Coordinates of C-alpha atoms in Angstrom, one line a residue:
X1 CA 10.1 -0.4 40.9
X2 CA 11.2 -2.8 38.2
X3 CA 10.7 -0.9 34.2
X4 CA 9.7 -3.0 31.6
X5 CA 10.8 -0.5 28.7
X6 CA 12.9 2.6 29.0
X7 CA 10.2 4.9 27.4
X8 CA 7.1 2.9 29.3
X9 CA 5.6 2.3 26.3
X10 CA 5.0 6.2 25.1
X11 CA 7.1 8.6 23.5
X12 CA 5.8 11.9 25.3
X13 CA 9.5 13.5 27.3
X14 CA 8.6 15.9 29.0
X15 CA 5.0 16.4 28.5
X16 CA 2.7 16.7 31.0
X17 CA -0.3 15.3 29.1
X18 CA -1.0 13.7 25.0
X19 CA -4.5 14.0 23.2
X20 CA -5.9 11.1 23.1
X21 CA -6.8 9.3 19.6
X22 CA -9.2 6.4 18.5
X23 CA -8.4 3.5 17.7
X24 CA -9.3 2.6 13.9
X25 CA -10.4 -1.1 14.4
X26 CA -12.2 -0.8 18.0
X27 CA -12.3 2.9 18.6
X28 CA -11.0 2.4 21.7
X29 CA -9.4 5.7 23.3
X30 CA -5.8 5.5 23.7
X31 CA -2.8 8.4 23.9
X32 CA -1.5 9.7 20.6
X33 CA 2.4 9.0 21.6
X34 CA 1.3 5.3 22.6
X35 CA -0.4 4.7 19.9
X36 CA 1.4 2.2 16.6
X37 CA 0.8 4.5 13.8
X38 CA 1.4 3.1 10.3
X39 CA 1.2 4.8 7.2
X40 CA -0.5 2.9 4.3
X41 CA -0.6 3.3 0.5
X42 CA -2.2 1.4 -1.7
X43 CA -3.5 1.6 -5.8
X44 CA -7.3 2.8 -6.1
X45 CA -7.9 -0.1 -8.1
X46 CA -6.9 -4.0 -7.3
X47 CA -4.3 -5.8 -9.9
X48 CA -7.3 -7.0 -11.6
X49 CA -9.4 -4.4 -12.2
X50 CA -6.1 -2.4 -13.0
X51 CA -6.0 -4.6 -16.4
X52 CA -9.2 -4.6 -17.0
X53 CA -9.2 -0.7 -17.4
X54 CA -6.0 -0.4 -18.8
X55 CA -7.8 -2.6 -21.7
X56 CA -10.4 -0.3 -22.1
X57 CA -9.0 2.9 -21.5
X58 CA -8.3 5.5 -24.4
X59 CA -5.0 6.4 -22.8
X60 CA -1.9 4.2 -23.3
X61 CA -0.8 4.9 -20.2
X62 CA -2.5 6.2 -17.3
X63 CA -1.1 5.9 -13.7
X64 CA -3.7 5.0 -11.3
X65 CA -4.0 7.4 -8.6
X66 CA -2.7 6.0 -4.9
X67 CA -4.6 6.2 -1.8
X68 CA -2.5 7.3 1.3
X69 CA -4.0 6.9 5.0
X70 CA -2.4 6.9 8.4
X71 CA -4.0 3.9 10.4
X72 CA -3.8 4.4 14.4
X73 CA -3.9 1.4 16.4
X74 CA -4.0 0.4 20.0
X75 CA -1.7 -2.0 21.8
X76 CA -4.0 -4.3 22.1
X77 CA -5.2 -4.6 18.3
X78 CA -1.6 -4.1 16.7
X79 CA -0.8 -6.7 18.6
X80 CA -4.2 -9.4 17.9
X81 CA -3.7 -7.9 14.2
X82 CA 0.1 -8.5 13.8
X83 CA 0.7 -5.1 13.4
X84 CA 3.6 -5.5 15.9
X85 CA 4.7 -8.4 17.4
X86 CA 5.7 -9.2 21.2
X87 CA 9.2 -9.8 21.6
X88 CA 11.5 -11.5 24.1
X89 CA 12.8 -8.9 27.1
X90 CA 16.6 -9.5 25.3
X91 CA 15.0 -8.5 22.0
X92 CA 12.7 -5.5 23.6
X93 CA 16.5 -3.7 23.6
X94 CA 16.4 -3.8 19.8
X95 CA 15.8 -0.3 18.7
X96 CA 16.5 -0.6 15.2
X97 CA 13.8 -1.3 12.7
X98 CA 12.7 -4.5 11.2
X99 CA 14.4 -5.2 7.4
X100 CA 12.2 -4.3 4.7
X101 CA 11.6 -7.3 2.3
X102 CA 11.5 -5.0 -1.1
X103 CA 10.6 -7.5 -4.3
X104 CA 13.4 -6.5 -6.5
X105 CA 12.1 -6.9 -10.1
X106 CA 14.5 -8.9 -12.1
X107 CA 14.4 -7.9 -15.6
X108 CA 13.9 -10.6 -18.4
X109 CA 17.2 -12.1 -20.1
X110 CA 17.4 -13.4 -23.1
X111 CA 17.7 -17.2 -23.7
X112 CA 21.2 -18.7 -23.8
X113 CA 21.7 -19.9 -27.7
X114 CA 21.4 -23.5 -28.1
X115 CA 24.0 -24.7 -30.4
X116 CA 22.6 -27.0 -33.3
X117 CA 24.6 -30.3 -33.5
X118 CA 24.8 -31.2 -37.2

């Protein structure tokens, strides 16, 4: 019988059977090993209300705390939710992971001097 991927779409080797998880967006039961797990963190507070409280905060500075969850999806809703994306059966060989596009933060440079013509 023809195999779509080398792992069938799970990561269990050699286990008989995986506890199953829920999905988080339609609770839909679905094995732990097949499951697209992504880990999240984002600020307590949006950009905005970041300011905001920074303005009215005693503190100088004060780091805002993060918030860390571990979001479980299905096949199905990582992929309606671009979570992952379907790829080509040429491109389905790619292992390696997708490059991380990391805003580098360029610091501030001073002005070039304008000569004054006299």
């Amino acid at each position: 019988m023809t195999v779509k991927r080398r792992n069938h779409g799970r990561s269990k080797k050699g286990r008989g059977h995986v506890k199953l998880i829920r999905c988080d967006n339609c609770f839909q039961a679905c094995p732990k090993d097949k499951a697209i797990k992504r880990f999240n963190v984002r600020n307590m507070i949006e950009a905005a209300a970041k300011r905001d409280m920074a303005e009215a905060s005693v503190y100088e500075s004060y780091d805002v705390p993060k918030v860390y969850y571990k979001l479980q999806h299905c096949v199905g809703c990582a992929i309606h939710g671009r979570i992952v994306r379907v790829r080509s059966r040429v491109n389905r060989r790619n292992r390696a992971p997708p490059p991380r596009f990391r805003q580098e933060f360029k610091k501030p440079t001073a002005a070039p001097a304008v000569k004054a013509s006299a």
